[in-house]
Amino acid sequence: MMEKSGLRVLGIETSCDECAVAIVEDGSKILSNVVATQIPHHTPYQGVVPEIASRLHTEWIVPVTQRALDEASLNLDQIDAIAVANRPGLLGSLLVGVSFAKGLAATLEKPLIGIDHIRAHLYASQIEHPLQYPYLGVLVSGGHTIICRVEDYDTLEVLGTTIDDAIGEAFDKVAKHYQMGYPGGVVIDRLAKDGDPHAFLFPGPKLKSQLDLSYSGLKTAVINQAELFRSEGAEATPENIAASFQRTAINILMKRIKRALEETQLTRLAVGGGVAANSLLREEVQALKGVEVAFPSPKLCTDNGAMIAALAYRYLKDGVQSPLTLQTMARVKAFKKSYP
Ligand code: KG4
Ligand code: ZN
């Protein structure tokens, strides 16, 4: 008798500079997770160039999908549904993934499901470490900094968000200014290990809403006014700047996380997004007392197709799918639900 296979979803993620395709069975078994990074192509510009990103996605999407199938030892007929990140992100990049996904879904006559990239990051930790709902969700990436109450895989209540720059953006811009390397977050995390976090005493923001965040003031202080905040006798080395900036950036976030836990009385917390790979943040969050914490493993923190496929499984199980007219969206406002 033939063994009955699970529900296999192919997840496509092309919202920014990673061309990623994964195959996930039954929502948690990752059969393949291919991430082709464009980082070397954007490094000369020290930031993502949208035109280059979409052109590379166009060239790479077919071979990356083939590789995901090969690594899972599957062919397209053995895929049960196609999921794709359709919002938010760089429009030209999103369009490549979404057009390709529509083509696959139409030819294979399989369900198509459009996934909100933000909800996918907030769900990524759940693949390996499922928490009971509700939990406090913290999304920290290059484009977003959001603290929210997560009611279920689709329902969010945003409690606080950045009023200007995203936390990852601040890491990237500081690293770019001091020519530390690219991408900034990884480099600062590494340099900070050899620096003194008290060499510079950078200020944090004072905001009306206690759960909102701001990173543009810190970024400006580090880039334009570092000397003003230098401790006596401390040297202005890249390591000291990195450690002091990182310490302040994570302090700003931790203060809000602690306040949100107190206010909501939630005892579970999931972190997601590229900055969730940050070693200081991981250390500080793990040290929180009386809170069950879920972090994605490093490969699931940054953009990947597995989080898209895993989250799509939940919608499919609830009978939700997208029409072939699925649209892309560069921005999403804080919708409480992404599907009706
Ligand atoms: O989630 P992601 O891959 O893309 C977006 O949706 O934005 O996040 C990328 C961001 C970049 O800003 C990058 O510098 C940051 O995540 N990042 C880090 C670390 N690794 C990646 N930031 C701090 N520490 C890290 N270890
Ligand atoms: Zn992302």
JSON list of C-alpha atoms in Angstrom, two decimals, residues 148-321:
[
{"chain": "A", "resi": 148, "resn": "CYS", "atom": "CA", "xyz": [1.79, 43.29, 19.09]},
{"chain": "A", "resi": 149, "resn": "ARG", "atom": "CA", "xyz": [-0.63, 41.00, 20.79]},
{"chain": "A", "resi": 150, "resn": "VAL", "atom": "CA", "xyz": [-0.97, 37.89, 18.61]},
{"chain": "A", "resi": 151, "resn": "GLU", "atom": "CA", "xyz": [-4.45, 36.39, 19.07]},
{"chain": "A", "resi": 152, "resn": "ASP", "atom": "CA", "xyz": [-4.01, 33.66, 16.50]},
{"chain": "A", "resi": 153, "resn": "TYR", "atom": "CA", "xyz": [-2.00, 33.12, 13.30]},
{"chain": "A", "resi": 154, "resn": "ASP", "atom": "CA", "xyz": [-4.04, 35.78, 11.46]},
{"chain": "A", "resi": 155, "resn": "THR", "atom": "CA", "xyz": [-5.23, 38.16, 14.18]},
{"chain": "A", "resi": 156, "resn": "LEU", "atom": "CA", "xyz": [-2.93, 40.85, 15.55]},
{"chain": "A", "resi": 157, "resn": "GLU", "atom": "CA", "xyz": [-3.38, 43.91, 17.70]},
{"chain": "A", "resi": 158, "resn": "VAL", "atom": "CA", "xyz": [-0.51, 46.35, 17.26]},
{"chain": "A", "resi": 159, "resn": "LEU", "atom": "CA", "xyz": [0.50, 47.80, 20.63]},
{"chain": "A", "resi": 160, "resn": "GLY", "atom": "CA", "xyz": [3.53, 49.77, 19.57]},
{"chain": "A", "resi": 161, "resn": "THR", "atom": "CA", "xyz": [5.57, 50.48, 16.48]},
{"chain": "A", "resi": 162, "resn": "THR", "atom": "CA", "xyz": [8.45, 52.66, 15.35]},
{"chain": "A", "resi": 163, "resn": "ILE", "atom": "CA", "xyz": [7.46, 56.20, 14.51]},
{"chain": "A", "resi": 164, "resn": "ASP", "atom": "CA", "xyz": [10.41, 56.57, 12.12]},
{"chain": "A", "resi": 165, "resn": "ASP", "atom": "CA", "xyz": [13.25, 54.15, 11.25]},
{"chain": "A", "resi": 166, "resn": "ALA", "atom": "CA", "xyz": [13.06, 50.39, 11.76]},
{"chain": "A", "resi": 167, "resn": "ILE", "atom": "CA", "xyz": [15.61, 48.91, 14.14]},
{"chain": "A", "resi": 168, "resn": "GLY", "atom": "CA", "xyz": [17.40, 46.92, 11.39]},
{"chain": "A", "resi": 169, "resn": "GLU", "atom": "CA", "xyz": [17.54, 50.03, 9.23]},
{"chain": "A", "resi": 170, "resn": "ALA", "atom": "CA", "xyz": [19.38, 51.84, 12.06]},
{"chain": "A", "resi": 171, "resn": "PHE", "atom": "CA", "xyz": [21.91, 48.98, 12.29]},
{"chain": "A", "resi": 172, "resn": "ASP", "atom": "CA", "xyz": [22.41, 49.12, 8.50]},
{"chain": "A", "resi": 173, "resn": "LYS", "atom": "CA", "xyz": [22.80, 52.91, 8.35]},
{"chain": "A", "resi": 174, "resn": "VAL", "atom": "CA", "xyz": [25.25, 53.13, 11.25]},
{"chain": "A", "resi": 175, "resn": "ALA", "atom": "CA", "xyz": [27.38, 50.37, 9.69]},
{"chain": "A", "resi": 176, "resn": "LYS", "atom": "CA", "xyz": [27.21, 52.09, 6.30]},
{"chain": "A", "resi": 177, "resn": "HIS", "atom": "CA", "xyz": [28.32, 55.46, 7.72]},
{"chain": "A", "resi": 178, "resn": "TYR", "atom": "CA", "xyz": [31.31, 53.97, 9.54]},
{"chain": "A", "resi": 179, "resn": "GLN", "atom": "CA", "xyz": [32.09, 51.65, 6.60]},
{"chain": "A", "resi": 180, "resn": "MET", "atom": "CA", "xyz": [31.95, 48.65, 8.90]},
{"chain": "A", "resi": 181, "resn": "GLY", "atom": "CA", "xyz": [30.61, 46.29, 6.23]},
{"chain": "A", "resi": 182, "resn": "TYR", "atom": "CA", "xyz": [27.32, 45.05, 4.80]},
{"chain": "A", "resi": 183, "resn": "PRO", "atom": "CA", "xyz": [24.75, 43.94, 5.88]},
{"chain": "A", "resi": 184, "resn": "GLY", "atom": "CA", "xyz": [25.09, 46.14, 8.93]},
{"chain": "A", "resi": 185, "resn": "GLY", "atom": "CA", "xyz": [23.24, 44.10, 11.56]},
{"chain": "A", "resi": 186, "resn": "VAL", "atom": "CA", "xyz": [25.48, 41.06, 11.30]},
{"chain": "A", "resi": 187, "resn": "VAL", "atom": "CA", "xyz": [28.67, 43.16, 11.23]},
{"chain": "A", "resi": 188, "resn": "ILE", "atom": "CA", "xyz": [27.70, 45.31, 14.24]},
{"chain": "A", "resi": 189, "resn": "ASP", "atom": "CA", "xyz": [26.70, 42.21, 16.21]},
{"chain": "A", "resi": 190, "resn": "ARG", "atom": "CA", "xyz": [30.16, 40.75, 15.51]},
{"chain": "A", "resi": 191, "resn": "LEU", "atom": "CA", "xyz": [32.18, 43.95, 16.17]},
{"chain": "A", "resi": 192, "resn": "ALA", "atom": "CA", "xyz": [30.23, 44.63, 19.38]},
{"chain": "A", "resi": 193, "resn": "LYS", "atom": "CA", "xyz": [31.63, 41.47, 20.96]},
{"chain": "A", "resi": 194, "resn": "ASP", "atom": "CA", "xyz": [35.06, 43.16, 21.17]},
{"chain": "A", "resi": 195, "resn": "GLY", "atom": "CA", "xyz": [33.81, 46.61, 22.18]},
{"chain": "A", "resi": 196, "resn": "ASP", "atom": "CA", "xyz": [32.84, 48.42, 25.39]},
{"chain": "A", "resi": 197, "resn": "PRO", "atom": "CA", "xyz": [29.06, 49.05, 25.48]},
{"chain": "A", "resi": 198, "resn": "HIS", "atom": "CA", "xyz": [29.62, 52.00, 27.83]},
{"chain": "A", "resi": 199, "resn": "ALA", "atom": "CA", "xyz": [32.26, 53.76, 25.71]},
{"chain": "A", "resi": 200, "resn": "PHE", "atom": "CA", "xyz": [29.50, 56.02, 24.35]},
{"chain": "A", "resi": 201, "resn": "LEU", "atom": "CA", "xyz": [26.36, 56.80, 26.35]},
{"chain": "A", "resi": 202, "resn": "PHE", "atom": "CA", "xyz": [23.86, 57.39, 23.55]},
{"chain": "A", "resi": 203, "resn": "PRO", "atom": "CA", "xyz": [20.39, 58.65, 24.51]},
{"chain": "A", "resi": 204, "resn": "GLY", "atom": "CA", "xyz": [17.10, 56.78, 24.01]},
{"chain": "A", "resi": 205, "resn": "PRO", "atom": "CA", "xyz": [13.89, 58.43, 22.74]},
{"chain": "A", "resi": 206, "resn": "LYS", "atom": "CA", "xyz": [11.19, 60.01, 24.87]},
{"chain": "A", "resi": 207, "resn": "LEU", "atom": "CA", "xyz": [7.81, 59.32, 23.29]},
{"chain": "A", "resi": 208, "resn": "LYS", "atom": "CA", "xyz": [4.20, 60.04, 24.18]},
{"chain": "A", "resi": 209, "resn": "SER", "atom": "CA", "xyz": [3.07, 56.47, 23.69]},
{"chain": "A", "resi": 210, "resn": "GLN", "atom": "CA", "xyz": [4.93, 54.20, 26.10]},
{"chain": "A", "resi": 211, "resn": "LEU", "atom": "CA", "xyz": [5.02, 51.29, 23.69]},
{"chain": "A", "resi": 212, "resn": "ASP", "atom": "CA", "xyz": [6.08, 53.11, 20.53]},
{"chain": "A", "resi": 213, "resn": "LEU", "atom": "CA", "xyz": [9.69, 53.16, 19.44]},
{"chain": "A", "resi": 214, "resn": "SER", "atom": "CA", "xyz": [12.00, 55.49, 17.54]},
{"chain": "A", "resi": 215, "resn": "TYR", "atom": "CA", "xyz": [15.42, 54.84, 16.05]},
{"chain": "A", "resi": 216, "resn": "SER", "atom": "CA", "xyz": [16.15, 57.89, 13.94]},
{"chain": "A", "resi": 217, "resn": "GLY", "atom": "CA", "xyz": [17.38, 59.97, 16.91]},
{"chain": "A", "resi": 218, "resn": "LEU", "atom": "CA", "xyz": [19.77, 57.25, 17.98]},
{"chain": "A", "resi": 219, "resn": "LYS", "atom": "CA", "xyz": [20.98, 56.79, 14.40]},
{"chain": "A", "resi": 220, "resn": "THR", "atom": "CA", "xyz": [21.64, 60.54, 14.05]},
{"chain": "A", "resi": 221, "resn": "ALA", "atom": "CA", "xyz": [23.41, 60.71, 17.41]},
{"chain": "A", "resi": 222, "resn": "VAL", "atom": "CA", "xyz": [25.70, 57.80, 16.48]},
{"chain": "A", "resi": 223, "resn": "ILE", "atom": "CA", "xyz": [26.42, 59.11, 12.98]},
{"chain": "A", "resi": 224, "resn": "ASN", "atom": "CA", "xyz": [26.67, 62.87, 13.53]},
{"chain": "A", "resi": 225, "resn": "GLN", "atom": "CA", "xyz": [27.24, 63.52, 17.22]},
{"chain": "A", "resi": 226, "resn": "ALA", "atom": "CA", "xyz": [29.11, 60.51, 18.61]},
{"chain": "A", "resi": 227, "resn": "GLU", "atom": "CA", "xyz": [31.79, 62.73, 20.20]},
{"chain": "A", "resi": 228, "resn": "LEU", "atom": "CA", "xyz": [29.16, 64.40, 22.40]},
{"chain": "A", "resi": 229, "resn": "PHE", "atom": "CA", "xyz": [28.35, 61.06, 24.03]},
{"chain": "A", "resi": 230, "resn": "ARG", "atom": "CA", "xyz": [31.86, 59.65, 24.40]},
{"chain": "A", "resi": 231, "resn": "SER", "atom": "CA", "xyz": [32.73, 58.58, 27.96]},
{"chain": "A", "resi": 232, "resn": "GLU", "atom": "CA", "xyz": [35.92, 60.03, 29.40]},
{"chain": "A", "resi": 233, "resn": "GLY", "atom": "CA", "xyz": [38.97, 58.10, 28.30]},
{"chain": "A", "resi": 234, "resn": "ALA", "atom": "CA", "xyz": [37.03, 55.85, 25.90]},
{"chain": "A", "resi": 235, "resn": "GLU", "atom": "CA", "xyz": [38.43, 55.35, 22.41]},
{"chain": "A", "resi": 236, "resn": "ALA", "atom": "CA", "xyz": [36.32, 55.90, 19.28]},
{"chain": "A", "resi": 237, "resn": "THR", "atom": "CA", "xyz": [37.04, 52.48, 17.78]},
{"chain": "A", "resi": 238, "resn": "PRO", "atom": "CA", "xyz": [34.51, 50.74, 15.47]},
{"chain": "A", "resi": 239, "resn": "GLU", "atom": "CA", "xyz": [34.14, 48.04, 18.13]},
{"chain": "A", "resi": 240, "resn": "ASN", "atom": "CA", "xyz": [33.26, 50.60, 20.85]},
{"chain": "A", "resi": 241, "resn": "ILE", "atom": "CA", "xyz": [30.83, 52.45, 18.58]},
{"chain": "A", "resi": 242, "resn": "ALA", "atom": "CA", "xyz": [29.18, 49.16, 17.54]},
{"chain": "A", "resi": 243, "resn": "ALA", "atom": "CA", "xyz": [28.87, 47.90, 21.13]},
{"chain": "A", "resi": 244, "resn": "SER", "atom": "CA", "xyz": [27.50, 51.21, 22.48]},
{"chain": "A", "resi": 245, "resn": "PHE", "atom": "CA", "xyz": [25.02, 51.62, 19.62]},
{"chain": "A", "resi": 246, "resn": "GLN", "atom": "CA", "xyz": [23.83, 48.02, 19.89]},
{"chain": "A", "resi": 247, "resn": "ARG", "atom": "CA", "xyz": [23.47, 48.27, 23.67]},
{"chain": "A", "resi": 248, "resn": "THR", "atom": "CA", "xyz": [21.24, 51.37, 23.30]},
{"chain": "A", "resi": 249, "resn": "ALA", "atom": "CA", "xyz": [19.21, 49.99, 20.37]},
{"chain": "A", "resi": 250, "resn": "ILE", "atom": "CA", "xyz": [18.43, 46.78, 22.28]},
{"chain": "A", "resi": 251, "resn": "ASN", "atom": "CA", "xyz": [17.75, 48.70, 25.54]},
{"chain": "A", "resi": 252, "resn": "ILE", "atom": "CA", "xyz": [15.12, 50.80, 23.74]},
{"chain": "A", "resi": 253, "resn": "LEU", "atom": "CA", "xyz": [13.41, 47.63, 22.56]},
{"chain": "A", "resi": 254, "resn": "MET", "atom": "CA", "xyz": [13.71, 45.69, 25.83]},
{"chain": "A", "resi": 255, "resn": "LYS", "atom": "CA", "xyz": [12.14, 48.53, 27.80]},
{"chain": "A", "resi": 256, "resn": "ARG", "atom": "CA", "xyz": [9.04, 48.36, 25.57]},
{"chain": "A", "resi": 257, "resn": "ILE", "atom": "CA", "xyz": [8.92, 44.57, 25.61]},
{"chain": "A", "resi": 258, "resn": "LYS", "atom": "CA", "xyz": [8.95, 44.52, 29.42]},
{"chain": "A", "resi": 259, "resn": "ARG", "atom": "CA", "xyz": [6.28, 47.22, 29.58]},
{"chain": "A", "resi": 260, "resn": "ALA", "atom": "CA", "xyz": [4.08, 45.39, 27.06]},
{"chain": "A", "resi": 261, "resn": "LEU", "atom": "CA", "xyz": [4.37, 42.12, 28.99]},
{"chain": "A", "resi": 262, "resn": "GLU", "atom": "CA", "xyz": [3.38, 43.95, 32.15]},
{"chain": "A", "resi": 263, "resn": "GLU", "atom": "CA", "xyz": [0.46, 45.77, 30.55]},
{"chain": "A", "resi": 264, "resn": "THR", "atom": "CA", "xyz": [-0.96, 42.77, 28.69]},
{"chain": "A", "resi": 265, "resn": "GLN", "atom": "CA", "xyz": [-0.12, 40.22, 31.41]},
{"chain": "A", "resi": 266, "resn": "LEU", "atom": "CA", "xyz": [0.95, 37.87, 28.60]},
{"chain": "A", "resi": 267, "resn": "THR", "atom": "CA", "xyz": [3.41, 35.17, 29.65]},
{"chain": "A", "resi": 268, "resn": "ARG", "atom": "CA", "xyz": [4.45, 34.01, 26.20]},
{"chain": "A", "resi": 269, "resn": "LEU", "atom": "CA", "xyz": [6.63, 35.88, 23.73]},
{"chain": "A", "resi": 270, "resn": "ALA", "atom": "CA", "xyz": [7.69, 35.20, 20.13]},
{"chain": "A", "resi": 271, "resn": "VAL", "atom": "CA", "xyz": [10.35, 37.24, 18.34]},
{"chain": "A", "resi": 272, "resn": "GLY", "atom": "CA", "xyz": [10.86, 37.29, 14.56]},
{"chain": "A", "resi": 273, "resn": "GLY", "atom": "CA", "xyz": [12.60, 39.13, 11.71]},
{"chain": "A", "resi": 274, "resn": "GLY", "atom": "CA", "xyz": [16.26, 39.59, 10.80]},
{"chain": "A", "resi": 275, "resn": "VAL", "atom": "CA", "xyz": [17.19, 41.42, 14.02]},
{"chain": "A", "resi": 276, "resn": "ALA", "atom": "CA", "xyz": [15.89, 38.41, 16.01]},
{"chain": "A", "resi": 277, "resn": "ALA", "atom": "CA", "xyz": [19.27, 36.89, 15.08]},
{"chain": "A", "resi": 278, "resn": "ASN", "atom": "CA", "xyz": [21.01, 39.54, 17.21]},
{"chain": "A", "resi": 279, "resn": "SER", "atom": "CA", "xyz": [22.98, 37.88, 20.00]},
{"chain": "A", "resi": 280, "resn": "LEU", "atom": "CA", "xyz": [22.43, 40.61, 22.62]},
{"chain": "A", "resi": 281, "resn": "LEU", "atom": "CA", "xyz": [18.66, 40.66, 21.99]},
{"chain": "A", "resi": 282, "resn": "ARG", "atom": "CA", "xyz": [18.49, 36.87, 22.26]},
{"chain": "A", "resi": 283, "resn": "GLU", "atom": "CA", "xyz": [20.43, 36.94, 25.51]},
{"chain": "A", "resi": 284, "resn": "GLU", "atom": "CA", "xyz": [18.25, 39.65, 27.05]},
{"chain": "A", "resi": 285, "resn": "VAL", "atom": "CA", "xyz": [14.95, 38.09, 25.99]},
{"chain": "A", "resi": 286, "resn": "GLN", "atom": "CA", "xyz": [15.98, 34.61, 27.18]},
{"chain": "A", "resi": 287, "resn": "ALA", "atom": "CA", "xyz": [16.80, 36.14, 30.57]},
{"chain": "A", "resi": 288, "resn": "LEU", "atom": "CA", "xyz": [13.22, 37.42, 31.09]},
{"chain": "A", "resi": 289, "resn": "LYS", "atom": "CA", "xyz": [11.73, 35.73, 34.12]},
{"chain": "A", "resi": 290, "resn": "GLY", "atom": "CA", "xyz": [8.38, 33.91, 34.01]},
{"chain": "A", "resi": 291, "resn": "VAL", "atom": "CA", "xyz": [8.01, 34.20, 30.23]},
{"chain": "A", "resi": 292, "resn": "GLU", "atom": "CA", "xyz": [7.97, 31.36, 27.72]},
{"chain": "A", "resi": 293, "resn": "VAL", "atom": "CA", "xyz": [10.07, 32.56, 24.80]},
{"chain": "A", "resi": 294, "resn": "ALA", "atom": "CA", "xyz": [10.20, 31.38, 21.17]},
{"chain": "A", "resi": 295, "resn": "PHE", "atom": "CA", "xyz": [12.91, 32.53, 18.76]},
{"chain": "A", "resi": 296, "resn": "PRO", "atom": "CA", "xyz": [13.24, 31.20, 15.22]},
{"chain": "A", "resi": 297, "resn": "SER", "atom": "CA", "xyz": [16.51, 29.43, 14.51]},
{"chain": "A", "resi": 298, "resn": "PRO", "atom": "CA", "xyz": [18.90, 31.85, 12.69]},
{"chain": "A", "resi": 299, "resn": "LYS", "atom": "CA", "xyz": [17.97, 30.63, 9.18]},
{"chain": "A", "resi": 300, "resn": "LEU", "atom": "CA", "xyz": [14.28, 31.31, 9.91]},
{"chain": "A", "resi": 301, "resn": "CYS", "atom": "CA", "xyz": [14.90, 34.83, 11.31]},
{"chain": "A", "resi": 302, "resn": "THR", "atom": "CA", "xyz": [15.82, 36.50, 8.03]},
{"chain": "A", "resi": 303, "resn": "ASP", "atom": "CA", "xyz": [13.60, 36.26, 4.94]},
{"chain": "A", "resi": 304, "resn": "ASN", "atom": "CA", "xyz": [12.86, 32.67, 3.90]},
{"chain": "A", "resi": 305, "resn": "GLY", "atom": "CA", "xyz": [10.22, 30.60, 2.12]},
{"chain": "A", "resi": 306, "resn": "ALA", "atom": "CA", "xyz": [9.65, 28.16, 5.00]},
{"chain": "A", "resi": 307, "resn": "MET", "atom": "CA", "xyz": [7.80, 30.73, 7.13]},
{"chain": "A", "resi": 308, "resn": "ILE", "atom": "CA", "xyz": [5.58, 31.52, 4.13]},
{"chain": "A", "resi": 309, "resn": "ALA", "atom": "CA", "xyz": [4.75, 27.85, 3.48]},
{"chain": "A", "resi": 310, "resn": "ALA", "atom": "CA", "xyz": [4.25, 27.04, 7.17]},
{"chain": "A", "resi": 311, "resn": "LEU", "atom": "CA", "xyz": [1.83, 29.89, 7.74]},
{"chain": "A", "resi": 312, "resn": "ALA", "atom": "CA", "xyz": [-0.05, 29.11, 4.50]},
{"chain": "A", "resi": 313, "resn": "TYR", "atom": "CA", "xyz": [-0.76, 25.64, 5.87]},
{"chain": "A", "resi": 314, "resn": "ARG", "atom": "CA", "xyz": [-2.80, 27.19, 8.68]},
{"chain": "A", "resi": 315, "resn": "TYR", "atom": "CA", "xyz": [-4.96, 29.17, 6.25]},
{"chain": "A", "resi": 316, "resn": "LEU", "atom": "CA", "xyz": [-5.41, 26.16, 3.97]},
{"chain": "A", "resi": 317, "resn": "LYS", "atom": "CA", "xyz": [-6.55, 24.03, 6.90]},
{"chain": "A", "resi": 318, "resn": "ASP", "atom": "CA", "xyz": [-9.17, 26.71, 7.61]},
{"chain": "A", "resi": 319, "resn": "GLY", "atom": "CA", "xyz": [-10.31, 26.71, 3.99]},
{"chain": "A", "resi": 320, "resn": "VAL", "atom": "CA", "xyz": [-8.84, 30.12, 3.14]},
{"chain": "A", "resi": 321, "resn": "GLN", "atom": "CA", "xyz": [-7.17, 30.67, -0.23]}
]
